[in-house]
Amino acid sequence: MNEALLRSLTPSVLAVLVRRGADFAAAEDAVQDALVEALRAWAAESPRDPKGWLVTVAWRRFLDATRADAARHRREGRVEREPAPGPASAVDDTLQLYFLCAHPSLTPTSAVALTLRAVGGLTTRQIAQAYLVPEATMAQRISRAKRTVSGVRFDQPGDVATVLRVLYLVFNEGYSGDVDLAAEAIRLTRQLAARIDHPEVAGLLALMLLHHARRAARTAPDGSLVPLADQDRGRWDTALIAEGVEILQAALARDRLGEYQAQAAIAALHADAPTAEETDWVQIVEWYDELMRLTDSPVVRLNRAVAVGEADGPRAGLAALAALDASLPRHAAVAAYLHERAGDLATAARLYAEAALKAPHLAERDHLTRQAARLNARLCR
């Protein structure tokens, strides 16, 4: 039995139940019950229509749970309209479910967290890391969001900005390890761009394509990370780069700059450089200044410090870094890099080791550990 098939069908089945009137929390529980049943029933052979099977079983589970709850008796007339068995629609409901989860009754932050957990497939820990908050805090936020939308009708789709934020975070998580997540985010953003004429939708799609173009060069054959400066640019996907640049240029021409367009412009400057040494860091700093004006994010300030260090020298980069909270994720890694550039190898080695202990991913931790070992070996000569 193909578990990957079950995971791929989950958002679409959940969307069907929500459209038919199930409140979000109950629909999610029913779909999970159906998945458990599928693991048992499909052990020997999958049904001819897997989605239709899951929809039928999940809907019946929802009906059973609703009938068993006296507090929901008033809804029985609505929920008993069980659909007739048969093939389910082949339409991809995932993007629609993203909009439904971005419900007006939720704050944008809560809507994003709920969608990432229920539809995007991210763990609570991954979402907490993306928002720079403790895992327990994010778990409470997601629970509150579920309670808020429980019992409301999902007939008021959320705004584009919230959906874009979800797609951006899903892509970022995929780009740091799970390629399938990144590819799924690109697929959904392409769908959104085809439906909505919005410069920030185009900007996000361009950003994803430009980053994804470097995917093959980001890791060595042994699975270790390869920093941008050391990547084999001959392995970059030039077709994706060309497409991303074309989409970005069209979006920028509309003179409605947003954060995704600004990020894509930075990615395009990296992609345009034949070598790392030829990167236009001065222009990249200027784009980071625009990005700070649009969204004064600590992560943006951290990345800007790296760019300043490349454009104006490591001491200037360290000065920009000094204004930031040292507890910021990857702060120690950036400080280590800038100290190494400045010639302070002992401090750099210590900071690389410190950064390795805080790294969120195994590949990143191993990379930082190797950097610390490399500098320590030089110091011992």
Coordinates of C-alpha atoms in Angstrom, one line a residue:
M1 CA 0.0 0.0 0.0
N2 CA 1.4 3.4 -1.1
E3 CA 1.5 5.7 1.9
A4 CA 2.7 8.5 -0.4
L5 CA -0.5 8.2 -2.3
L6 CA -2.5 8.6 1.0
R7 CA -0.5 11.8 1.9
S8 CA -1.1 13.3 -1.5
L9 CA -4.8 12.7 -1.4
T10 CA -5.3 14.0 2.2
P11 CA -5.7 17.8 1.3
S12 CA -8.2 17.1 -1.5
V13 CA -10.4 14.8 0.7
L14 CA -10.3 17.3 3.5
A15 CA -11.4 20.0 1.1
V16 CA -14.4 17.9 -0.1
L17 CA -15.6 17.4 3.5
V18 CA -15.3 21.1 4.3
R19 CA -17.2 22.1 1.1
R20 CA -20.0 19.7 2.1
G21 CA -20.5 21.4 5.4
A22 CA -18.2 19.7 7.9
D23 CA -16.5 22.0 10.3
F24 CA -12.7 22.0 10.0
A25 CA -11.7 20.2 13.2
A26 CA -14.3 17.4 12.7
A27 CA -13.4 17.1 9.0
E28 CA -9.7 16.7 9.9
D29 CA -10.6 14.0 12.5
A30 CA -12.8 12.1 10.0
V31 CA -10.1 12.2 7.3
Q32 CA -7.5 10.8 9.8
D33 CA -9.9 8.0 10.7
A34 CA -10.3 7.2 7.0
L35 CA -6.5 7.1 6.5
V36 CA -6.2 4.6 9.4
E37 CA -8.9 2.5 7.8
A38 CA -7.2 2.7 4.5
L39 CA -3.9 1.4 6.0
R40 CA -5.8 -1.7 7.0
A41 CA -8.2 -2.2 4.1
W42 CA -5.6 -1.4 1.3
A43 CA -2.9 -3.7 2.7
A44 CA -3.5 -6.2 -0.1
E45 CA -4.7 -4.0 -2.9
S46 CA -5.7 -0.3 -3.4
P47 CA -9.2 0.5 -4.7
R48 CA -9.7 1.6 -8.3
D49 CA -10.8 5.1 -7.1
P50 CA -8.6 5.8 -4.0
K51 CA -9.9 9.4 -3.6
G52 CA -13.6 8.4 -3.9
W53 CA -13.0 5.6 -1.3
L54 CA -11.4 8.0 1.1
V55 CA -14.2 10.6 0.6
T56 CA -16.9 8.1 1.3
V57 CA -15.3 6.6 4.4
A58 CA -14.3 10.0 5.8
W59 CA -17.8 11.4 5.2
R60 CA -19.3 8.4 7.0
R61 CA -16.9 8.8 9.9
F62 CA -17.9 12.5 10.1
L63 CA -21.6 11.6 10.1
D64 CA -21.1 9.0 12.8
A65 CA -19.2 11.5 15.0
T66 CA -21.8 14.2 14.4
R67 CA -24.8 11.9 15.3
A68 CA -23.0 10.8 18.4
D69 CA -22.6 14.3 19.7
A70 CA -25.8 15.7 21.1
A71 CA -24.5 19.2 21.0
R72 CA -24.5 19.0 17.2
H73 CA -28.0 17.6 16.9
R74 CA -29.2 20.8 15.1
R75 CA -26.8 20.1 12.2
E76 CA -27.9 16.6 11.5
G77 CA -30.3 17.7 8.8
R78 CA -27.5 19.2 6.9
V79 CA -24.8 16.6 7.4
E80 CA -27.0 13.6 6.6
R81 CA -26.9 14.5 2.9
E82 CA -24.4 11.7 2.2
P83 CA -23.1 11.8 -1.3
A84 CA -23.8 8.8 -3.5
P85 CA -20.9 6.4 -3.9
G86 CA -18.9 6.7 -7.1
P87 CA -15.8 8.3 -8.6
A88 CA -14.8 11.5 -7.0
S89 CA -13.9 14.6 -8.9
A90 CA -10.3 14.7 -10.3
V91 CA -10.1 18.5 -9.6
D92 CA -7.2 19.4 -7.4
D93 CA -8.7 21.0 -4.3
T94 CA -5.5 21.8 -2.5
L95 CA -5.2 25.4 -3.4
Q96 CA -8.8 26.0 -2.6
L97 CA -8.3 24.5 0.8
Y98 CA -5.4 26.9 1.4
F99 CA -7.9 29.8 0.8
L100 CA -10.5 28.2 3.0
C101 CA -8.0 27.8 5.9
A102 CA -7.2 31.5 5.6
H103 CA -10.6 32.2 7.2
P104 CA -11.5 35.9 8.0
S105 CA -12.2 34.8 11.6
L106 CA -8.5 34.1 12.1
T107 CA -5.5 36.4 12.3
P108 CA -3.1 36.0 9.4
T109 CA -0.5 34.4 11.6
S110 CA -3.0 31.9 13.0
A111 CA -4.4 31.1 9.6
V112 CA -0.9 30.5 8.2
A113 CA 0.0 28.2 11.2
L114 CA -3.3 26.2 10.8
T115 CA -2.8 25.7 7.1
L116 CA 0.8 24.7 7.4
R117 CA -0.2 22.1 10.0
A118 CA -3.4 20.8 8.4
V119 CA -2.7 21.1 4.7
G120 CA 1.0 21.8 4.2
G121 CA 2.1 18.7 6.2
L122 CA 4.6 20.6 8.4
T123 CA 5.1 19.6 12.0
T124 CA 4.4 22.0 14.8
R125 CA 8.2 22.2 15.4
Q126 CA 8.9 23.2 11.8
I127 CA 6.2 25.9 11.9
A128 CA 7.6 27.2 15.3
Q129 CA 11.1 27.4 13.7
A130 CA 9.7 29.4 10.8
Y131 CA 8.1 31.9 13.2
L132 CA 11.0 32.0 15.6
V133 CA 8.8 31.0 18.6
P134 CA 8.9 28.1 21.0
E135 CA 7.2 24.9 19.9
A136 CA 4.8 25.0 22.8
T137 CA 3.7 28.5 21.9
M138 CA 3.0 27.4 18.3
A139 CA 1.1 24.4 19.5
Q140 CA -1.2 26.6 21.5
R141 CA -1.7 29.0 18.6
I142 CA -2.7 26.1 16.3
S143 CA -5.1 24.7 18.9
R144 CA -6.7 28.2 19.3
A145 CA -7.1 28.5 15.6
K146 CA -8.8 25.1 15.4
R147 CA -11.2 26.1 18.2
T148 CA -11.9 29.4 16.5
V149 CA -12.9 27.9 13.1
S150 CA -14.7 24.9 14.7
G151 CA -18.4 25.2 13.7
V152 CA -18.1 28.1 11.3
R153 CA -19.0 27.8 7.7
F154 CA -16.0 27.9 5.3
D155 CA -17.8 30.1 2.7
Q156 CA -15.5 33.2 3.1
P157 CA -12.1 32.5 1.6
G158 CA -9.1 34.3 3.1
D159 CA -7.0 36.9 1.3
V160 CA -4.1 36.3 -1.1
A161 CA -1.4 37.6 1.2
T162 CA -2.1 34.9 3.8
V163 CA -2.1 32.1 1.1
L164 CA 1.2 33.5 -0.3
R165 CA 2.7 33.4 3.1
V166 CA 1.8 29.7 3.5
L167 CA 3.1 28.8 0.1
Y168 CA 6.4 30.6 0.9
L169 CA 6.9 28.8 4.2
V170 CA 6.0 25.4 2.7
F171 CA 8.6 26.0 -0.1
N172 CA 11.2 27.1 2.4
E173 CA 10.8 24.0 4.4
G174 CA 11.0 21.9 1.3
Y175 CA 14.1 23.7 0.0
S176 CA 15.9 23.0 3.2
G177 CA 15.4 19.2 2.8
D178 CA 12.2 17.8 1.4
V179 CA 12.3 18.4 -2.4
D180 CA 8.7 17.2 -2.8
L181 CA 7.4 20.0 -0.5
A182 CA 9.3 22.5 -2.6
A183 CA 7.9 21.1 -5.9
E184 CA 4.4 21.0 -4.5
A185 CA 4.7 24.7 -3.4
I186 CA 5.8 25.6 -6.9
R187 CA 2.9 23.6 -8.5
L188 CA 0.3 25.4 -6.3
T189 CA 1.9 28.8 -6.9
R190 CA 1.8 28.2 -10.7
Q191 CA -1.9 27.5 -10.3
L192 CA -2.5 30.6 -8.3
A193 CA -0.6 32.7 -10.8
A194 CA -2.8 31.3 -13.6
R195 CA -5.9 32.4 -11.7
I196 CA -4.9 35.7 -10.2
D197 CA -3.2 38.6 -11.9
H198 CA -1.2 39.9 -8.9
P199 CA 2.5 41.1 -9.0
E200 CA 3.3 39.5 -5.6
V201 CA 2.0 36.1 -6.8
A202 CA 4.3 36.5 -9.8
G203 CA 7.1 37.6 -7.5
L204 CA 6.7 34.6 -5.3
L205 CA 6.7 32.2 -8.3
A206 CA 9.8 33.9 -9.6
L207 CA 11.5 33.6 -6.2
M208 CA 10.7 29.9 -6.0
L209 CA 11.9 29.1 -9.5
L210 CA 15.2 31.0 -9.0
H211 CA 16.0 29.2 -5.8
H212 CA 14.8 25.8 -7.1
A213 CA 17.1 26.2 -10.1
R214 CA 20.1 25.7 -7.7
R215 CA 18.7 22.6 -6.1
A216 CA 21.0 20.1 -7.8
A217 CA 24.1 22.1 -6.8
R218 CA 23.2 22.6 -3.2
T219 CA 24.4 19.2 -2.0
A220 CA 27.6 17.1 -2.7
P221 CA 27.4 13.4 -3.7
D222 CA 27.8 12.5 0.0
G223 CA 24.8 14.6 1.0
S224 CA 26.8 17.4 2.5
L225 CA 25.7 21.1 2.0
V226 CA 27.5 23.1 -0.6
P227 CA 27.5 26.9 0.2
L228 CA 26.3 29.2 -2.6
A229 CA 29.8 30.6 -3.3
D230 CA 31.2 27.0 -3.8
Q231 CA 28.4 25.6 -6.0
D232 CA 29.0 24.4 -9.5
R233 CA 27.0 26.9 -11.4
G234 CA 27.0 24.7 -14.4
R235 CA 24.6 22.5 -12.6
W236 CA 22.1 25.3 -12.1
D237 CA 18.9 24.9 -14.2
T238 CA 19.2 27.7 -16.7
A239 CA 15.6 27.2 -18.0
L240 CA 14.2 27.8 -14.6
I241 CA 16.4 30.8 -14.1
A242 CA 15.3 32.3 -17.4
E243 CA 11.6 31.7 -16.6
G244 CA 12.0 33.2 -13.1
V245 CA 13.8 36.3 -14.4
E246 CA 11.2 36.8 -17.1
I247 CA 8.3 36.5 -14.6
L248 CA 10.1 38.9 -12.2
Q249 CA 10.8 41.5 -14.8
A250 CA 7.1 41.6 -15.8
A251 CA 6.1 41.9 -12.2
L252 CA 8.6 44.7 -11.4
A253 CA 7.4 46.6 -14.5
R254 CA 4.0 47.1 -12.8
D255 CA 5.7 49.3 -10.2
R256 CA 3.8 47.6 -7.3
L257 CA 6.8 46.3 -5.3
G258 CA 6.3 43.7 -2.6
E259 CA 8.5 41.6 -0.4
Y260 CA 8.5 38.5 -2.7
Q261 CA 9.5 40.6 -5.7
A262 CA 12.4 42.1 -3.7
Q263 CA 13.5 38.7 -2.6
A264 CA 13.3 37.4 -6.1
A265 CA 15.4 40.4 -7.3
I266 CA 18.1 39.4 -4.9
A267 CA 17.9 35.7 -6.1
A268 CA 18.1 36.9 -9.7
L269 CA 21.3 38.9 -9.0
H270 CA 22.9 35.7 -7.6
A271 CA 21.7 33.7 -10.6
D272 CA 23.1 36.3 -13.0
A273 CA 26.6 36.3 -11.6
P274 CA 28.9 34.0 -13.7
T275 CA 31.1 33.4 -10.6
A276 CA 30.7 34.1 -6.9
E277 CA 33.4 36.8 -7.1
E278 CA 31.3 38.7 -9.8
T279 CA 28.2 38.9 -7.7
D280 CA 26.8 42.5 -7.5
W281 CA 26.8 42.7 -3.7
V282 CA 26.3 46.5 -3.8
Q283 CA 23.0 46.1 -5.6
I284 CA 22.0 43.2 -3.4
V285 CA 22.4 45.5 -0.3
E286 CA 20.2 48.0 -2.0
W287 CA 17.5 45.4 -2.5
Y288 CA 17.8 44.3 1.1
D289 CA 17.3 48.0 2.1
E290 CA 14.0 47.9 0.0
L291 CA 13.1 44.6 1.7
M292 CA 13.6 46.1 5.1
R293 CA 11.4 49.0 4.2
L294 CA 8.7 46.5 3.2
T295 CA 9.1 44.1 6.1
D296 CA 11.4 44.9 8.9
S297 CA 12.1 41.2 9.7
P298 CA 15.1 40.2 11.8
V299 CA 15.9 37.5 9.3
V300 CA 16.1 40.1 6.5
R301 CA 18.5 42.2 8.7
L302 CA 20.6 39.1 9.3
N303 CA 20.9 38.4 5.6
R304 CA 21.6 42.0 4.9
A305 CA 24.5 41.9 7.3
V306 CA 26.1 39.1 5.2
A307 CA 25.5 41.2 2.1
V308 CA 27.1 44.3 3.7
G309 CA 30.1 42.2 4.7
E310 CA 30.5 41.2 1.1
A311 CA 30.0 44.7 -0.3
D312 CA 31.8 46.8 2.2
G313 CA 34.1 44.3 4.0
P314 CA 33.6 41.9 7.0
R315 CA 34.0 44.7 9.6
A316 CA 31.1 46.5 8.2
G317 CA 29.1 43.3 8.2
L318 CA 30.0 42.7 11.8
A319 CA 28.9 46.2 12.7
A320 CA 25.5 45.6 11.0
L321 CA 25.2 42.3 12.8
A322 CA 25.9 43.9 16.2
A323 CA 22.5 45.6 16.2
L324 CA 20.7 42.2 16.1
D325 CA 19.7 39.8 18.8
A326 CA 22.4 37.2 19.2
S327 CA 19.7 34.5 19.9
L328 CA 18.4 34.9 16.4
P329 CA 18.6 31.6 14.5
R330 CA 21.8 31.4 12.4
H331 CA 23.2 34.5 14.0
A332 CA 26.2 32.6 15.3
A333 CA 26.8 31.1 11.8
V334 CA 26.8 34.5 10.2
A335 CA 29.1 35.9 12.9
A336 CA 31.4 33.0 12.4
Y337 CA 31.6 33.6 8.6
L338 CA 32.3 37.3 9.0
H339 CA 34.9 36.8 11.7
E340 CA 36.7 34.3 9.4
R341 CA 36.6 36.8 6.6
A342 CA 38.1 39.4 9.0
G343 CA 40.9 37.0 9.9
D344 CA 39.8 36.2 13.5
L345 CA 40.0 32.4 13.1
A346 CA 39.8 31.5 16.8
T347 CA 36.5 33.4 17.3
A348 CA 35.2 32.0 14.0
A349 CA 35.9 28.4 15.0
R350 CA 34.2 28.9 18.3
L351 CA 31.1 30.5 16.7
Y352 CA 30.9 27.7 14.0
A353 CA 30.8 25.1 16.8
E354 CA 28.2 27.1 18.7
A355 CA 26.1 27.5 15.5
A356 CA 26.3 23.7 14.9
L357 CA 24.7 23.0 18.2
K358 CA 21.7 25.2 17.3
A359 CA 21.3 24.0 13.6
P360 CA 17.8 22.9 12.8
H361 CA 18.8 20.3 10.3
L362 CA 21.4 17.5 10.3
A363 CA 23.0 18.6 7.0
E364 CA 23.5 22.1 8.3
R365 CA 24.8 20.9 11.6
D366 CA 27.4 18.7 9.9
H367 CA 28.5 21.5 7.6
L368 CA 29.0 23.9 10.5
T369 CA 30.9 21.3 12.4
R370 CA 33.2 20.7 9.5
Q371 CA 33.8 24.5 9.2
A372 CA 34.8 24.6 12.9
A373 CA 37.1 21.6 12.5
R374 CA 38.7 23.2 9.4
L375 CA 39.6 26.4 11.3
N376 CA 40.8 24.5 14.4
A377 CA 43.1 22.5 12.2
R378 CA 44.6 25.7 10.8
L379 CA 45.0 27.2 14.3
C380 CA 47.0 24.1 15.4
R381 CA 49.5 24.3 12.6

